[in-house]
């Protein structure tokens, strides 16, 4: 940490409407922890911002005192890039306002919100926007990385539904960014992560989404090759109302039947947006491909499917994850998936998320997100609450990823990366990387915002 005396820190704290938390404060340990318990950083200062003025003050203090500075929204960042050792954390988790305009079908969201906060507000009007698959995920990190989830085949990526932002830049200036104002910055924010500033407000487009037909269908793991080959042929031909991601997991305890607890399975997690009476026709081909070991697919409010995994993955588990974007599930890659299909711990697994249809309607250079022509986004996750299993889950995830990586697009959805270095970041943005570096040099030439999947300024 740069030299900062107690008087300066005291004055900083007095200028904040929120709290400034230091290591000697009783709430420090509870405040510093993030979702992934594998990350154990000890910041020097945590600024719990209450409003935009607090964010501006915190950015100015961090910059003027040469503090390594991280920005925390929901804290789900698997790589731990929402915190920093011996530096400043700008914590946005108290900024949780949500305002829905049902006539315009838009929602304004503050950066401390989770997607559960947004779903709660928008569902009252029968509306939703694209997010992920766990409602405790923070809005800020998921959006800035690109964002995909149950609605993506119909409504695109989260960034495709982002209409405008308010951003505090590295020089402390607050600007508005949209298609008509600070257009270059807005382009970069849509997928470029936290490299360009602190977003203090997101405006999203909403869509009519109320009741969906959703839930899991599991096959015995021995059916992996057959079902994954069927999935790769079946899914791309389905209309945009059909969403199902492919999974490899161990069946957890309740609410699943006791006789299948602990079974290693493959399967699908469904979210069908079309007419309820047509859902059975959509699902039946999966049953015909291989006999399900279990299924529970029902009509449900959209927020219910969004929160279905929340209890399975509470804060405090140890996570190690890696991902890749995938053009095609080749026979060779399927053989590798089959080889690693025995998960090392009950919470570990592999997901293949579809990102076709609406995602493909935009050109690759329309936003910072690279590889618009990819068909899937793959995530391999090693997860366990026991810290003694860190090596086990890390080795399985890394070995699995090394085996399938040669059969992928080469880059990843940046939110599915650990801290993997510049070459991986560059591969993930592809042809958009050089433009991102130029925009970085315009808005953050000194790379103040570098605790992220970092894009260095062009020199």
GROMACS .gro file of C-alpha atoms in nm, residues 73 147 330 347 352 414 450 458:
model
    8
   73UNK     CA    1  -2.073  -0.548  -0.684
  147UNK     CA    2  -2.401  -1.204  -1.949
  330UNK     CA    3  -1.701  -3.263  -3.195
  347UNK     CA    4  -2.105  -2.975  -0.609
  352UNK     CA    5  -2.271  -2.624  -2.171
  414UNK     CA    6  -1.451  -1.370  -1.917
  450UNK     CA    7  -0.662  -0.313  -1.330
  458UNK     CA    8  -0.256   0.095  -2.590
   0.00000   0.00000   0.00000
